[in-house]
Amino acid sequence: MNIPNIITSVRVILIPVLVLVFYLPFDWHYLATAAIFSVASLSDWLDGYLARKWDQYTEFGAFFDPVADKLIVAVALVLLIEEHASLWMTVPAMIIIGREIVISALREWMAELGKRTSVAVSMIGKLKTTLQMIAIIVLLLDQPGSHAALLGLSLLYLAVVLTLWSMVAYLSAAWADLTKDL
């Protein structure tokens, strides 16, 4: 266990804390939940930075870091679906979560073929992740219908555009392998 992997593990430990704080019956739960998600989002950058800087790449980290990211984003989106209780929140959350499942399966399958690098994380994927985390933070900051929530929803829709764009890019890179048996 190295420091980057410990940071990733803390991100997973923050998930039940995020859920618990989200349901606290206090006005400040919005700010606290957004703060927890912000710490988790920043830890995603920090663990990767430290792993590269200190040359502490591990197979565990390569597996666990994206899992931690997807888990906390999915949990936060589910919480926001409940809070907003609208089609406007549910549809982008479904697209984001669905894309993560599809691309995770695609990467696993391509790895079995020895072609994982053809679906490696791209700059579009990194931008998508950044924008979606900012959108979630803004959405967690305030109650539905507020100016912050409307800004967050707008940012989430921009993240959905990048989500679909990156999914198409990954599927295009793997298309020949996906369709060779058809």
Short mmCIF file of C-alpha atoms in Angstrom, two decimals:
data_model
loop_
_atom_site.label_atom_id
_atom_site.label_comp_id
_atom_site.label_asym_id
_atom_site.label_seq_id
_atom_site.Cartn_x
_atom_site.Cartn_y
_atom_site.Cartn_z
CA MET A 1 0.00 0.00 0.00
CA ASN A 2 1.43 3.36 -1.00
CA ILE A 3 0.18 6.91 -0.44
CA PRO A 4 -1.64 7.21 -3.82
CA ASN A 5 -3.51 3.95 -3.10
CA ILE A 6 -4.36 5.13 0.41
CA ILE A 7 -5.77 8.36 -1.07
CA THR A 8 -7.87 6.31 -3.49
CA SER A 9 -9.10 4.15 -0.60
CA VAL A 10 -10.09 7.26 1.35
CA ARG A 11 -12.19 8.32 -1.65
CA VAL A 12 -14.15 5.07 -1.37
CA ILE A 13 -14.49 5.50 2.40
CA LEU A 14 -15.95 8.97 1.74
CA ILE A 15 -18.89 7.44 -0.16
CA PRO A 16 -20.95 6.40 2.90
CA VAL A 17 -19.96 9.66 4.60
CA LEU A 18 -21.28 11.56 1.56
CA VAL A 19 -24.58 9.67 1.73
CA LEU A 20 -24.93 10.14 5.49
CA VAL A 21 -24.25 13.89 5.34
CA PHE A 22 -26.59 14.28 2.36
CA TYR A 23 -29.49 13.04 4.49
CA LEU A 24 -28.73 15.09 7.60
CA PRO A 25 -31.70 17.29 8.57
CA PHE A 26 -29.67 20.51 8.65
CA ASP A 27 -29.61 23.42 6.21
CA TRP A 28 -25.83 23.15 5.91
CA HIS A 29 -25.97 19.58 4.57
CA TYR A 30 -25.81 20.94 1.00
CA LEU A 31 -22.53 22.72 1.64
CA ALA A 32 -21.08 19.80 3.61
CA THR A 33 -22.02 17.27 0.92
CA ALA A 34 -20.51 19.48 -1.79
CA ALA A 35 -17.35 19.85 0.31
CA ILE A 36 -17.02 16.08 0.76
CA PHE A 37 -17.50 15.48 -2.96
CA SER A 38 -14.98 18.26 -3.70
CA VAL A 39 -12.38 16.59 -1.48
CA ALA A 40 -13.04 13.27 -3.22
CA SER A 41 -12.74 14.92 -6.65
CA LEU A 42 -9.47 16.60 -5.75
CA SER A 43 -8.15 13.34 -4.33
CA ASP A 44 -8.68 11.78 -7.77
CA TRP A 45 -6.23 14.29 -9.23
CA LEU A 46 -3.87 14.05 -6.25
CA ASP A 47 -3.48 10.27 -6.19
CA GLY A 48 -2.70 10.20 -9.92
CA TYR A 49 -0.25 13.08 -9.62
CA LEU A 50 1.58 11.47 -6.70
CA ALA A 51 1.67 8.05 -8.34
CA ARG A 52 3.32 9.59 -11.43
CA LYS A 53 5.62 11.93 -9.50
CA TRP A 54 6.85 9.25 -7.09
CA ASP A 55 6.72 6.47 -9.70
CA GLN A 56 4.34 4.50 -7.48
CA TYR A 57 2.20 2.94 -10.18
CA THR A 58 0.60 -0.31 -9.01
CA GLU A 59 -1.78 -2.78 -10.61
CA PHE A 60 -4.10 -2.27 -7.64
CA GLY A 61 -4.09 1.50 -8.20
CA ALA A 62 -4.69 1.09 -11.93
CA PHE A 63 -7.75 -1.02 -11.12
CA PHE A 64 -9.05 0.72 -8.01
CA ASP A 65 -8.70 4.40 -9.00
CA PRO A 66 -11.24 4.33 -11.85
CA VAL A 67 -13.56 2.13 -9.76
CA ALA A 68 -13.44 4.68 -6.92
CA ASP A 69 -14.19 7.50 -9.36
CA LYS A 70 -17.14 5.74 -10.93
CA LEU A 71 -18.58 4.70 -7.57
CA ILE A 72 -18.58 8.17 -6.02
CA VAL A 73 -19.91 9.81 -9.19
CA ALA A 74 -22.69 7.21 -9.53
CA VAL A 75 -23.67 7.54 -5.86
CA ALA A 76 -23.70 11.34 -6.08
CA LEU A 77 -25.84 11.22 -9.23
CA VAL A 78 -28.32 8.83 -7.59
CA LEU A 79 -28.58 11.19 -4.60
CA LEU A 80 -29.17 14.11 -6.98
CA ILE A 81 -31.85 12.16 -8.88
CA GLU A 82 -33.73 11.71 -5.63
CA GLU A 83 -33.24 15.33 -4.57
CA HIS A 84 -34.29 16.83 -7.90
CA ALA A 85 -36.91 14.18 -8.70
CA SER A 86 -37.16 15.25 -12.31
CA LEU A 87 -36.59 13.95 -15.79
CA TRP A 88 -34.07 16.80 -16.30
CA MET A 89 -31.79 15.26 -13.68
CA THR A 90 -32.55 11.61 -14.33
CA VAL A 91 -31.77 11.51 -18.05
CA PRO A 92 -28.24 12.95 -17.87
CA ALA A 93 -27.48 10.79 -14.81
CA MET A 94 -28.63 7.68 -16.70
CA ILE A 95 -26.47 8.61 -19.69
CA ILE A 96 -23.39 9.20 -17.53
CA ILE A 97 -23.81 6.02 -15.49
CA GLY A 98 -24.70 3.97 -18.58
CA ARG A 99 -21.65 5.24 -20.46
CA GLU A 100 -19.39 4.32 -17.55
CA ILE A 101 -20.71 0.76 -17.56
CA VAL A 102 -20.34 0.43 -21.34
CA ILE A 103 -16.81 1.84 -21.44
CA SER A 104 -15.68 -0.19 -18.42
CA ALA A 105 -16.91 -3.36 -20.12
CA LEU A 106 -15.29 -2.29 -23.39
CA ARG A 107 -11.94 -1.67 -21.69
CA GLU A 108 -12.09 -5.03 -19.94
CA TRP A 109 -12.90 -6.82 -23.18
CA MET A 110 -10.20 -4.96 -25.13
CA ALA A 111 -7.69 -5.82 -22.38
CA GLU A 112 -8.53 -9.51 -22.89
CA LEU A 113 -7.68 -9.02 -26.56
CA GLY A 114 -4.42 -7.33 -25.60
CA LYS A 115 -5.63 -4.02 -27.07
CA ARG A 116 -6.38 -1.97 -23.95
CA THR A 117 -4.29 0.95 -25.21
CA SER A 118 -6.72 1.49 -28.08
CA VAL A 119 -9.33 2.52 -25.48
CA ALA A 120 -7.01 4.26 -23.03
CA VAL A 121 -8.24 7.40 -21.28
CA SER A 122 -8.27 10.34 -23.70
CA MET A 123 -8.15 14.07 -23.16
CA ILE A 124 -11.88 14.22 -23.94
CA GLY A 125 -12.47 11.64 -21.21
CA LYS A 126 -10.45 13.66 -18.71
CA LEU A 127 -12.29 16.86 -19.63
CA LYS A 128 -15.59 14.99 -19.32
CA THR A 129 -14.67 13.80 -15.85
CA THR A 130 -13.59 17.28 -14.75
CA LEU A 131 -16.75 18.93 -16.04
CA GLN A 132 -19.02 16.28 -14.55
CA MET A 133 -17.36 16.59 -11.14
CA ILE A 134 -17.70 20.39 -11.21
CA ALA A 135 -21.36 20.01 -12.22
CA ILE A 136 -22.02 17.57 -9.37
CA ILE A 137 -20.32 19.86 -6.85
CA VAL A 138 -22.47 22.80 -7.99
CA LEU A 139 -25.62 20.64 -7.91
CA LEU A 140 -24.82 19.44 -4.40
CA LEU A 141 -24.33 23.02 -3.17
CA ASP A 142 -27.96 24.04 -3.09
CA GLN A 143 -31.53 22.84 -3.28
CA PRO A 144 -33.28 22.12 -6.59
CA GLY A 145 -34.53 25.17 -8.46
CA SER A 146 -31.88 27.51 -7.08
CA HIS A 147 -29.59 29.49 -9.37
CA ALA A 148 -26.68 27.21 -8.37
CA ALA A 149 -28.74 24.12 -9.22
CA LEU A 150 -29.67 25.53 -12.63
CA LEU A 151 -26.00 26.30 -13.32
CA GLY A 152 -25.05 22.81 -12.16
CA LEU A 153 -27.66 21.21 -14.38
CA SER A 154 -26.41 23.22 -17.36
CA LEU A 155 -22.85 22.07 -16.64
CA LEU A 156 -24.10 18.50 -16.28
CA TYR A 157 -25.65 18.69 -19.75
CA LEU A 158 -22.33 19.93 -21.15
CA ALA A 159 -20.69 16.97 -19.41
CA VAL A 160 -23.24 14.68 -21.08
CA VAL A 161 -22.19 16.00 -24.50
CA LEU A 162 -18.57 15.15 -23.67
CA THR A 163 -19.71 11.83 -22.18
CA LEU A 164 -21.37 10.82 -25.45
CA TRP A 165 -18.50 12.21 -27.53
CA SER A 166 -15.91 10.22 -25.58
CA MET A 167 -18.06 7.09 -25.73
CA VAL A 168 -18.32 7.37 -29.51
CA ALA A 169 -14.54 7.89 -29.71
CA TYR A 170 -13.85 4.79 -27.60
CA LEU A 171 -16.38 2.66 -29.48
CA SER A 172 -14.98 3.87 -32.82
CA ALA A 173 -11.46 2.88 -31.73
CA ALA A 174 -12.72 -0.62 -30.92
CA TRP A 175 -15.31 -0.93 -33.70
CA ALA A 176 -13.28 -3.26 -35.96
CA ASP A 177 -12.78 -5.69 -33.07
CA LEU A 178 -16.41 -5.36 -31.94
CA THR A 179 -17.85 -6.16 -35.36
CA LYS A 180 -15.38 -8.67 -36.83
CA ASP A 181 -17.69 -11.62 -36.06
CA LEU A 182 -20.88 -10.06 -37.43
#
